[in-house]
XYZ file of C-alpha atoms in Angstrom:
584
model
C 26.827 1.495 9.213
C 29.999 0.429 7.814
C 31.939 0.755 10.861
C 29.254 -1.055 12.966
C 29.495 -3.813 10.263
C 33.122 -4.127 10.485
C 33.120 -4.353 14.267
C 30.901 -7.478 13.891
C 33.042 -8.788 11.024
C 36.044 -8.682 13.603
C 34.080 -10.207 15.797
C 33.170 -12.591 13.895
C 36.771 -13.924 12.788
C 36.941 -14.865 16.703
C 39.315 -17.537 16.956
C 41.021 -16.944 13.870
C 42.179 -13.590 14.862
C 42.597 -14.098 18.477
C 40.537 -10.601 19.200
C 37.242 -11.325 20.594
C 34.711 -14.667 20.585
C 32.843 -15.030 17.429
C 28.771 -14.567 18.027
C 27.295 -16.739 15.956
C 26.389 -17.264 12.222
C 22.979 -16.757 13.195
C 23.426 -13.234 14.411
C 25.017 -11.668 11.639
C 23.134 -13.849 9.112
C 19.709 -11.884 10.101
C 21.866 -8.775 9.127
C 20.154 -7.423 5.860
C 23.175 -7.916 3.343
C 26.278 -10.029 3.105
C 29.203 -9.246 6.245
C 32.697 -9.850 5.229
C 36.214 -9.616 5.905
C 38.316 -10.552 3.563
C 42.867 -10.147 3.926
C 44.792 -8.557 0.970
C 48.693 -9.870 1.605
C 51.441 -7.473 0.710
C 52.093 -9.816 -2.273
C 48.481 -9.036 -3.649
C 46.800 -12.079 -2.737
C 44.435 -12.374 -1.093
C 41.666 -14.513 0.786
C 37.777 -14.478 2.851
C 38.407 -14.189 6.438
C 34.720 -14.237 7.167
C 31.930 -14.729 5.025
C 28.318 -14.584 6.695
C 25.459 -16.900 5.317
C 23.680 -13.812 3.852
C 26.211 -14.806 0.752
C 24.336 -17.617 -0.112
C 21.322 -16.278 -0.329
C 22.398 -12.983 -2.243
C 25.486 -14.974 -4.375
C 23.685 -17.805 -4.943
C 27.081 -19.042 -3.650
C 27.826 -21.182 -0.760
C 30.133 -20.074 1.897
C 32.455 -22.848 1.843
C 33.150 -22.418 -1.527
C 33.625 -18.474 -1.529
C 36.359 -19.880 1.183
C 37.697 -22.593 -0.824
C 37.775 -20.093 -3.843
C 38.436 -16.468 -3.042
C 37.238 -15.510 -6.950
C 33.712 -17.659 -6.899
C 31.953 -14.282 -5.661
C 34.091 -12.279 -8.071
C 33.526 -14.267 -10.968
C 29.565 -13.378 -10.839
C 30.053 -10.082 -11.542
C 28.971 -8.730 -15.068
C 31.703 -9.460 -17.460
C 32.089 -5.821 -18.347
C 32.319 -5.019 -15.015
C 34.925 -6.996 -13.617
C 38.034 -4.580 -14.651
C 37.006 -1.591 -12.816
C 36.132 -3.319 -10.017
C 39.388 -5.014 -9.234
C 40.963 -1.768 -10.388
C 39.002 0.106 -7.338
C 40.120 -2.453 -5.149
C 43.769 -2.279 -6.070
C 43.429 1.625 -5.601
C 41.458 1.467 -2.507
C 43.849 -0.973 -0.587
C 46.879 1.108 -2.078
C 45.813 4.300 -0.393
C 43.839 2.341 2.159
C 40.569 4.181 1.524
C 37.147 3.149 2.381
C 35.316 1.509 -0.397
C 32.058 2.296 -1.280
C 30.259 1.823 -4.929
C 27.497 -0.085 -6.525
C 28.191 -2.746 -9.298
C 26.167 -5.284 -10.896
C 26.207 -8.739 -10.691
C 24.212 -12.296 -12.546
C 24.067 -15.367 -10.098
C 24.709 -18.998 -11.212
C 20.818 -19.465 -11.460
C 21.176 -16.625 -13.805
C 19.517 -13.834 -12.138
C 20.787 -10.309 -12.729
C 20.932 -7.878 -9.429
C 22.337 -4.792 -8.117
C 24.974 -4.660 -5.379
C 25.972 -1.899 -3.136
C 29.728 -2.596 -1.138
C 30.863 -0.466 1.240
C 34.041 -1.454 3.465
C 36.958 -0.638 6.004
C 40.171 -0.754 5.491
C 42.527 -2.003 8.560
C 46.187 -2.034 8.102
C 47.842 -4.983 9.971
C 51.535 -4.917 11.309
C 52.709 -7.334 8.383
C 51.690 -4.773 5.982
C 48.543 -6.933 5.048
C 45.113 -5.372 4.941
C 41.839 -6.647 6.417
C 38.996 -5.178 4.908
C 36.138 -5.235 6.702
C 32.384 -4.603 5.097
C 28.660 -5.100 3.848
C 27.566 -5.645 0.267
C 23.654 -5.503 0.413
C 20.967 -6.180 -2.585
C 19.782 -2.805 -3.872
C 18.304 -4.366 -7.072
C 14.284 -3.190 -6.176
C 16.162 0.241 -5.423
C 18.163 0.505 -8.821
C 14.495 -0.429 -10.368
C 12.599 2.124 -8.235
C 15.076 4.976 -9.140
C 14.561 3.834 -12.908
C 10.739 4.062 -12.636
C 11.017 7.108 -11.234
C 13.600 8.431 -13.587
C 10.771 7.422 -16.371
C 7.362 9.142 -14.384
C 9.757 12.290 -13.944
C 10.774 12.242 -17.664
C 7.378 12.144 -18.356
C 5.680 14.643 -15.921
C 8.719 16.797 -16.910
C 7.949 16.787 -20.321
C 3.983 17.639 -19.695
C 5.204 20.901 -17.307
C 7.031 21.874 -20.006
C 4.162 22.416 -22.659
C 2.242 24.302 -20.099
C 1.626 27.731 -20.548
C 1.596 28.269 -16.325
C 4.504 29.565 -14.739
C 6.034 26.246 -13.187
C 8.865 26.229 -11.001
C 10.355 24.551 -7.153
C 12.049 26.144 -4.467
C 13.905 25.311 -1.685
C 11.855 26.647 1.863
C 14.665 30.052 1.703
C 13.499 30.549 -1.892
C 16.311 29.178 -4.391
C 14.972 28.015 -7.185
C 15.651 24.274 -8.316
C 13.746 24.377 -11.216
C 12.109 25.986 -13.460
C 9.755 25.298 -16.887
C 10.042 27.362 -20.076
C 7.025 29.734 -19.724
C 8.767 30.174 -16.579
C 11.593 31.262 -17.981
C 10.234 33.312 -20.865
C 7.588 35.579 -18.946
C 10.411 36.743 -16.429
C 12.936 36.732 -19.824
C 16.021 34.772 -18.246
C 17.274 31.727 -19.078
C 17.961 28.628 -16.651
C 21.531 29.440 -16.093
C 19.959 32.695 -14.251
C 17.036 31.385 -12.754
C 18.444 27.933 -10.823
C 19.904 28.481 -8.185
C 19.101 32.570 -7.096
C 16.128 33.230 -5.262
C 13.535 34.049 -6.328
C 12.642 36.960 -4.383
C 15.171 39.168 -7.026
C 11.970 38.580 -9.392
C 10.105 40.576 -6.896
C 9.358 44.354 -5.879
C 11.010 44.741 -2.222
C 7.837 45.917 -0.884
C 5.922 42.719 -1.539
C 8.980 40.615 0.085
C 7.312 40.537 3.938
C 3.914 39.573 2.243
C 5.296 36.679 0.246
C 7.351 35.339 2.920
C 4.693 35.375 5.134
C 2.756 33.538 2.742
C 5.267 31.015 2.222
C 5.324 30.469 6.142
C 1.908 29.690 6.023
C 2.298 26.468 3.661
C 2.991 23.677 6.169
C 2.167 20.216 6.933
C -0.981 21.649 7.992
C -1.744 23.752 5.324
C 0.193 22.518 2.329
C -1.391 24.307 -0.219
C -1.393 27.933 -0.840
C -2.876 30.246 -3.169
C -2.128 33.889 -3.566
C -1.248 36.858 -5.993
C 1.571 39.843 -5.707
C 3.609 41.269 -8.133
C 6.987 40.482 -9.981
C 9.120 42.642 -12.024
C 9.570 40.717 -15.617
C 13.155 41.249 -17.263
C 12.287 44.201 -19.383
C 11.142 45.795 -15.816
C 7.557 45.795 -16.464
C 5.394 44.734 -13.067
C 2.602 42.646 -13.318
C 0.530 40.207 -11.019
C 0.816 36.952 -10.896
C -1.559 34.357 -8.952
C 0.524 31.444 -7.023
C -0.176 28.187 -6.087
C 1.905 26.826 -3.632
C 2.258 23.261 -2.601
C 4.094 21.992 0.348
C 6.778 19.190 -0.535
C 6.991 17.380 2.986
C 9.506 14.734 4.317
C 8.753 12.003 6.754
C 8.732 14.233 9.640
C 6.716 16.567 7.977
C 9.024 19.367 7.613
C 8.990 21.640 4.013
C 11.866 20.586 2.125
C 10.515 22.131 -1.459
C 7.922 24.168 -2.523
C 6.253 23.645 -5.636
C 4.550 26.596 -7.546
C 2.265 27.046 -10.737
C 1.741 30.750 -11.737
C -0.844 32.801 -13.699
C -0.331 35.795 -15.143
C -3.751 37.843 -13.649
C -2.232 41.561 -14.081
C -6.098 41.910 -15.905
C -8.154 40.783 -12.957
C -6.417 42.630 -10.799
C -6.268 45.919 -12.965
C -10.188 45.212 -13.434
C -10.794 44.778 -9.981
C -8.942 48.038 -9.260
C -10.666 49.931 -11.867
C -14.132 48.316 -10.931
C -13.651 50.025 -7.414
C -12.451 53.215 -8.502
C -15.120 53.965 -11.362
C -18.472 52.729 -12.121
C -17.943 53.984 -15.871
C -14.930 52.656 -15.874
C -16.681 49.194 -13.982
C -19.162 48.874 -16.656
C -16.705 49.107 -19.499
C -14.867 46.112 -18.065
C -17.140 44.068 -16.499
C -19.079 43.722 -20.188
C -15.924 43.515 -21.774
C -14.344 40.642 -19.219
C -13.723 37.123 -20.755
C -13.549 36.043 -17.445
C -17.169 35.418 -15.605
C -17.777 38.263 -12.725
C -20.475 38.650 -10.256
C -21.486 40.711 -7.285
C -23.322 39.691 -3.942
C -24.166 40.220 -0.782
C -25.169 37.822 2.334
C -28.053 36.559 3.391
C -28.097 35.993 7.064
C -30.599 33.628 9.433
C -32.721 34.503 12.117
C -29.586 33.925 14.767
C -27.245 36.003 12.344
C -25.578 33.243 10.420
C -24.736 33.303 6.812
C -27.348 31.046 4.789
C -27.602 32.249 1.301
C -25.966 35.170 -0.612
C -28.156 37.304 -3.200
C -27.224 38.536 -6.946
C -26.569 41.795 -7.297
C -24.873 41.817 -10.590
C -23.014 39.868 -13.417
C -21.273 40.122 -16.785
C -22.244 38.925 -20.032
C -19.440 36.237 -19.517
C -20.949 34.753 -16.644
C -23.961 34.307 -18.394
C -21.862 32.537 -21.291
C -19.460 30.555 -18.761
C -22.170 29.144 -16.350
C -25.582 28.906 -18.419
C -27.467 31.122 -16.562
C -29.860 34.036 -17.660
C -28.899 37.317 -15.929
C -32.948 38.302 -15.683
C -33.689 35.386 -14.019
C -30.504 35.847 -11.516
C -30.758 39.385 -10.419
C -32.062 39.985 -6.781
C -32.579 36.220 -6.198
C -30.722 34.280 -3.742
C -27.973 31.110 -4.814
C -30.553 28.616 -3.453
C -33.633 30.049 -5.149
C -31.559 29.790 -8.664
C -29.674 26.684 -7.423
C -31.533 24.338 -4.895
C -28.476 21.617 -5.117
C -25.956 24.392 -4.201
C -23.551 22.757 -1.940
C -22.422 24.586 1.314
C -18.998 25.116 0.828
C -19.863 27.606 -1.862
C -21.774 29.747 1.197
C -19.463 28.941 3.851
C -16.221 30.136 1.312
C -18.019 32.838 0.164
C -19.557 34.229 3.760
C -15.441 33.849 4.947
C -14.719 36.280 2.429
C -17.460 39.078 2.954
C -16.791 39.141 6.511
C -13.148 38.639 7.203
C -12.243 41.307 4.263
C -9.580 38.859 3.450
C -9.921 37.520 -0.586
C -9.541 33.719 -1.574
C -8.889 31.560 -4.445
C -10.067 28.014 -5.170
C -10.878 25.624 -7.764
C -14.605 23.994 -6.506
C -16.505 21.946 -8.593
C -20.728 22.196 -8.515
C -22.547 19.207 -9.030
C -25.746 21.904 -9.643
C -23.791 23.129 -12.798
C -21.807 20.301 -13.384
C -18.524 22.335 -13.615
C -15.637 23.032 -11.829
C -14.372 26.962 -12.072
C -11.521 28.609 -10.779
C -12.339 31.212 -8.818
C -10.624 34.453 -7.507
C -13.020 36.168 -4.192
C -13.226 39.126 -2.461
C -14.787 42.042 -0.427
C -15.728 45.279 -1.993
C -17.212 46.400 0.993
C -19.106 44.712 3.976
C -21.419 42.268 3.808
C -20.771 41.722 0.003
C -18.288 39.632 -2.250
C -17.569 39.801 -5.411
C -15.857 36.968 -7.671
C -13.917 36.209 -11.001
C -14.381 33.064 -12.350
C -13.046 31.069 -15.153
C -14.480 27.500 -16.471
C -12.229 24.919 -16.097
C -14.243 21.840 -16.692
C -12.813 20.805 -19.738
C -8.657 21.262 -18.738
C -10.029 18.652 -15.492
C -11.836 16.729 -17.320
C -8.524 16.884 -19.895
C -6.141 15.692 -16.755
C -8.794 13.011 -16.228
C -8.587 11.621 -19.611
C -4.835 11.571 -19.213
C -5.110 9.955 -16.091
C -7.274 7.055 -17.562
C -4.842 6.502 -20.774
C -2.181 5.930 -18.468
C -3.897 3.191 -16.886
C -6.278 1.754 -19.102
C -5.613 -0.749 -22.155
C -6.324 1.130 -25.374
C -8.565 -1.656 -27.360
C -10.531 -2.949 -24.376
C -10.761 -0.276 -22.270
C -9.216 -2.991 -18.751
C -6.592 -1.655 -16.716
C -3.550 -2.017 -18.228
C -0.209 -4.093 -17.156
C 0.987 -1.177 -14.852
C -2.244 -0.783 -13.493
C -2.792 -4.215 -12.874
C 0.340 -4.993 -11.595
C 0.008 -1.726 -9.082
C -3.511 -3.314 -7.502
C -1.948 -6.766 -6.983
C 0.770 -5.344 -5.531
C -1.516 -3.274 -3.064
C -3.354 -6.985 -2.543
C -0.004 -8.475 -1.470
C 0.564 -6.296 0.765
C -2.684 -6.365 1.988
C -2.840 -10.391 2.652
C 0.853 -9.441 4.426
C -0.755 -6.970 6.749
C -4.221 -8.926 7.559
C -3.847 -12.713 8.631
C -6.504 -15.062 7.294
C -6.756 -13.477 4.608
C -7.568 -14.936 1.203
C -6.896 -13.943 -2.486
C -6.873 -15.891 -6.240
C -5.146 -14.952 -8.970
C -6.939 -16.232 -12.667
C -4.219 -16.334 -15.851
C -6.350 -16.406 -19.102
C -5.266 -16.448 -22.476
C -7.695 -16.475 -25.870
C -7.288 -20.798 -27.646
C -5.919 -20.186 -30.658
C -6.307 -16.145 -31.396
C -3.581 -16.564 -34.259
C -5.995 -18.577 -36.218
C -8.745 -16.040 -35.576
C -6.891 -13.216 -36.826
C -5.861 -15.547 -39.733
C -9.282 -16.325 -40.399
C -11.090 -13.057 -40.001
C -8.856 -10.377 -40.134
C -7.169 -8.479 -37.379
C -9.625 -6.189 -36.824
C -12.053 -8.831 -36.579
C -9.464 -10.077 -33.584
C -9.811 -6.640 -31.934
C -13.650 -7.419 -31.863
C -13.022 -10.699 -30.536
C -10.974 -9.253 -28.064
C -13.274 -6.396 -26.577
C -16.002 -9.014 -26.781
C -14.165 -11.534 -24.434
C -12.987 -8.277 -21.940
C -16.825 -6.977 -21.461
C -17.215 -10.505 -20.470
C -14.861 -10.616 -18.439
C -15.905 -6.984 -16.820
C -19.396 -8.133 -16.385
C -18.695 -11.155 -14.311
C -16.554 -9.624 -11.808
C -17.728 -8.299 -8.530
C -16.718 -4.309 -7.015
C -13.971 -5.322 -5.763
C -12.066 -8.000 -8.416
C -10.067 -6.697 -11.361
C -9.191 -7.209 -14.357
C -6.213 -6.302 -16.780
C -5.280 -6.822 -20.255
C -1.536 -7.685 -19.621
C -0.468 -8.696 -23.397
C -1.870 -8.974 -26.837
C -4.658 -12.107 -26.268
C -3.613 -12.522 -22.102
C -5.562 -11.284 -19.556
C -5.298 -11.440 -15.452
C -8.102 -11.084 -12.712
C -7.488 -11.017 -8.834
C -10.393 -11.978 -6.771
C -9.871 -10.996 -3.201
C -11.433 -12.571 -0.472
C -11.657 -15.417 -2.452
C -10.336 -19.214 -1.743
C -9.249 -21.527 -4.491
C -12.817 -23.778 -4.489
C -14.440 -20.048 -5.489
C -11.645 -19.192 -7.502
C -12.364 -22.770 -9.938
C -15.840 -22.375 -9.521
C -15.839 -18.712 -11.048
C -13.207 -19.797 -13.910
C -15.126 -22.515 -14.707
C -18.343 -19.979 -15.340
C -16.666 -17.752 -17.045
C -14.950 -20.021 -19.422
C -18.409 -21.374 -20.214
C -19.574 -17.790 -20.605
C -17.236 -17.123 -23.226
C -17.674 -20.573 -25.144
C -21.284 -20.127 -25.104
C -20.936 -16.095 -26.200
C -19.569 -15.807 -29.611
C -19.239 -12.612 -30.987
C -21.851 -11.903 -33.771
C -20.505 -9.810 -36.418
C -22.973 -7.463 -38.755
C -21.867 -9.945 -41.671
C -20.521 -13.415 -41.999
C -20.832 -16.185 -39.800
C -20.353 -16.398 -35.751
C -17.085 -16.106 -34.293
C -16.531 -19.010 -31.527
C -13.578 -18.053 -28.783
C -12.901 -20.125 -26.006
C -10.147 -19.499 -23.130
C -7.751 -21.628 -20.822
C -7.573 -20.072 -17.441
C -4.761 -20.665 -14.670
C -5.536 -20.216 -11.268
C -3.722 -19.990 -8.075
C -3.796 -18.741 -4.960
C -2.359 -15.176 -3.723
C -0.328 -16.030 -0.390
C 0.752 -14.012 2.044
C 3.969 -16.038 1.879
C 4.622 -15.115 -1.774
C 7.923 -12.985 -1.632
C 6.227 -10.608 -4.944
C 3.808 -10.991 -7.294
C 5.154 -12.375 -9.812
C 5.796 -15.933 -8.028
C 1.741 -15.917 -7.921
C 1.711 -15.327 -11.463
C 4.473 -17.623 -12.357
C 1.878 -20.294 -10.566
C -0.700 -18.794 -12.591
C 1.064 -19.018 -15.781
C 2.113 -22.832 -15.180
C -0.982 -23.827 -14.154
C -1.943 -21.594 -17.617
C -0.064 -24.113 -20.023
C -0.909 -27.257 -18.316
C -4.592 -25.953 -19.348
C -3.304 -25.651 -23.062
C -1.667 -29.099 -22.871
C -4.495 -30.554 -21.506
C -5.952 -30.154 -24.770
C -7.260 -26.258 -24.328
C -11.046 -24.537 -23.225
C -10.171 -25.274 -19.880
C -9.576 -24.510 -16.147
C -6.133 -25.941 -14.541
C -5.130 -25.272 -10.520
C -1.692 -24.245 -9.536
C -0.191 -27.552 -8.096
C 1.161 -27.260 -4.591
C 4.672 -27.902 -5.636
C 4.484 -24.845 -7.610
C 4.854 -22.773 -4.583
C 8.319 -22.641 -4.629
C 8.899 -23.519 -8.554
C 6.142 -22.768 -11.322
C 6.195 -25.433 -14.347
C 8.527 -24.601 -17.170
C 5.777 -23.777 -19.992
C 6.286 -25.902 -22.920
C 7.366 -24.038 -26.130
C 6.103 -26.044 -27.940
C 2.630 -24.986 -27.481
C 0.731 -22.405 -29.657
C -1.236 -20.300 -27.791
């Protein structure tokens, strides 16, 4: 890219360098990024060459003044910054070495970014240099790679206080990371694990079975499940139950594989013993915490698998699914369970007739639980399965799910959340033409003096009072977040600004007329100002919608509160500066 980029910045210098004509500012200025060429003398000074109109748009500096003064796109980097940078460029045109580092920057207008410079170095006969390069805006990359920096922190942290084996691996099986219980079940520490493959953990004769496994999670098939032994670090061998999930790239190729483990050295021991010994069955299968049961097919009139029967189960899958064992024995899955849904047949009939086991997790809408499950055949025709109840760790990863996206007091989507859907909006309007969306700013007149009044938790009241409001006038599709302490945001798609009004106007009127009732003491009256704007397809991000919003927000409080202001047109390209002066 760099090189490619220099070639046009020596093309561009055309008649100042004699080499080639110079294709116009219009060309290179649809170049994503800033072209330059800029001429270090032998004396140190130097000057711009070339300078393409992308600089005015990332520099917030015209061109003829980066010409006129060689330092006016120096002087916006970040004070701290400014030392090492002319330090690299000393070194770099001293050993005439490519350059190629990321720095920060803060525009006149104020506005801080990150760069990313790369350039060429060309000696010239006078013993000058002509650097020739790109410096693009990588600011939304910088604050990508920080948000996911944070999410990884965080899902980091939760692997680690699991009590499954976690770990990734490159396709060949060197491990790039591993979690604690990972470490301590096999008894090594990192500095043993990362790196070394994996397969060292494991008995040579299970080597062509797992690698065949791993072969088998794809782009097609990206998740895995399946059990073979390891050898711990005290050389004891056990079982342990994988699941393996595909990490793809664009082109769909495996570039990691990520694992959770379980150790299941007692299901498999049980399932051995249960097919060696019926003593030796019994004395397990009553004694199993784990739910067990033992069927065979039911087939049609044309030979398909339709039902499967009960031929047996423990006292734990009496415990784990609610069922009486009296009732069970001898009858068939849909006589016990008329909502049973197929895939429990179909998974189960793949078992007893290919011979080959499974695992799955499967929720049942008849039981209202989902179960792990571990399935296979004892003999034609039949299938037994191990089960264990895991309805309350989903429901647990559901709850986590929701507090990571809801508002704690009134239950609304939070900021992230919010600001996630309206980003998905944007991009929706960008995709669809003639498309229409409104954004709605609302903030609570005066919530100060109500927590003044009546008590902050009184205000907490007020607050879930005004967001069930809220929530009950909005259609499927609308949403609404809770984006600060008394400020709240809705996005009505498919909505034009007439609508938009009309709906504010309602729903202020809704809340003035609502006032929350408490068990003692008298009403509490809130009322709301509400901004609204339109969500264009021309909006660059979201937040110059909301900055409209927001304007159009304080003009409502200036205009004496408990009312509904529209974005003016001219705040399209500059929202109003709110007035500090205003109390919310």
């Amino acid at each position: 890219m760099v090189g490619h980029t220099a070639a046009l910045g020596q093309a561009a210098l055309g008649q100042a360098t004699g080499r080639s004509p110079a294709p116009p500012d219009a060309i290179l200025g649809r170049l994503p990024g800033v072209v330059y060429q800029f001429k270090v003398c032998a004396d140190g000074t130097w000057q711009f060459c070339y300078l393409s109109p992308g600089a005015e748009t990332l520099f917030e500096v015209p061109v003829e003044e980066a010409y006129a003064d060689h330092n006016a796109l120096t002087r916006c980097l970040l004070p701290e910054d400014r030392a090492a940078h002319q330090a690299l460029v000393e070194q770099a045109s001293r050993e005439r070495t490519p350059r190629d580092h990321e720095y920060q920057i803060r525009t006149p207008s104020g506005r801080v970014k990150w760069v990313h410079i790369q350039a060429d170095p060309m000696p010239e006969p006078d013993g000058s240099v002509l650097w020739n390069g790109l410096i693009t805006d990588i600011t939304e990359h910088r604050e990508g790679m920080r948000r996911i920096q944070h999410d990884r922190d965080r899902y980091k942290a939760i692997v680690e206080a699991l009590p499954d084996l976690v770990c990734r691996s490159l396709p060949d099986g060197t491990l790039t990371y591993v979690n604690q219980a990972y470490c301590d079940y096999f008894g090594r520490g990192r500095d043993r694990l990362l790196g070394r493959n994996f397969m060292a953990l494991i008995p040579e004769d299970e080597h062509a079975f797992v690698t065949e496994s791993l072969k088998e999670c794809h782009a097609g098939h990206p998740v895995k499940t399946y059990g073979h032994r390891v050898r711990r670090g005290d050389g004891e061998v056990r079982w342990v139950q994988w699941t393996d999930q595909a990490v793809l790239d664009q082109r769909g190729l495996v570039v990691e594989l990520q694992c959770v483990g379980r150790d299941v050295t007692a299901q498999r021991r049980a399932e051995a013993a249960l097919r060696a010994s019926e003593h030796r069955f019994r004395q397990l299968f009553n004694a199993m915490q784990s739910g067990f049961a033992l069927h065979d097919l039911v087939f049609d009139a044309c030979g398909r698998p339709c039902d499967y029967r009960f031929l047996s189960v423990n006292p734990a899958f009496e415990r784990l699914t609610g069922l009486n064992a009296s009732a069970l024995i001898g009858c068939t899955a849909r006589a016990v369970l008329p909502d049973l849904e197929p895939v429990w047949i179909d998974t189960y009939a793949q078992v007893a007739m290919s011979g080959q086991s499974a695992d799955f997790e499967q929720y049942t809408k008849a039981l209202d639980k989902t179960f792990e499950v571990h399935a296979y055949c004892p003999q034609p025709g039949q299938f037994a399965c191990i089960f264990l109840d895991i309805s309350t760790r989903k429901r647990l990863e559901a709850t986590l799910l929701e507090q990571a996206t809801k508002d704690d007091l009134t239950g609304l989507a939070n900021r992230r959340a919010f600001i996630s859907r309206l980003e998905e909006e944007l991009a929706r309007l960008k995709r669809s033409s003639g498309r229409e969306a409104a954004v709605l700013m609302i903030d609570l007149d005066h919530f100060k003096q109500i927590n003044d009044s009546f008590g902050h938790h009184q205000g907490d009241v007020v607050l879930r009072h005004c967001a069930m409001l809220m929530r009950a006038a909005l259609r499927r599709s609308d949403q609404v977040g809770r984006i600060g302490g008394e400020e709240f945001v809705i996005l009505l798609p498919e909505t034009d600004q007439a609508a938009a009004r009309l709906f504010a106007e309602r729903l202020r009127a809704t809340i003035e007329q609502t006032p929350v009732e408490p068990p003692q003491g008298p009403p509490i009256k809130a009322t709301i100002s509400v901004g609204v704007t339109a969500l264009r397809s021309v909006d660059t991000t979201i937040d110059t919608a909301l900055a409209r919003a927001d304007a159009a927000l304080y003009r409502a409080k200036r205009g004496g509160r408990n009312r509904v202001a529209m974005a003016e047109v001219s705040q399209t390209s500059q929202a109003e500066t709110p007035d500090a002066t205003i109390g919310r």
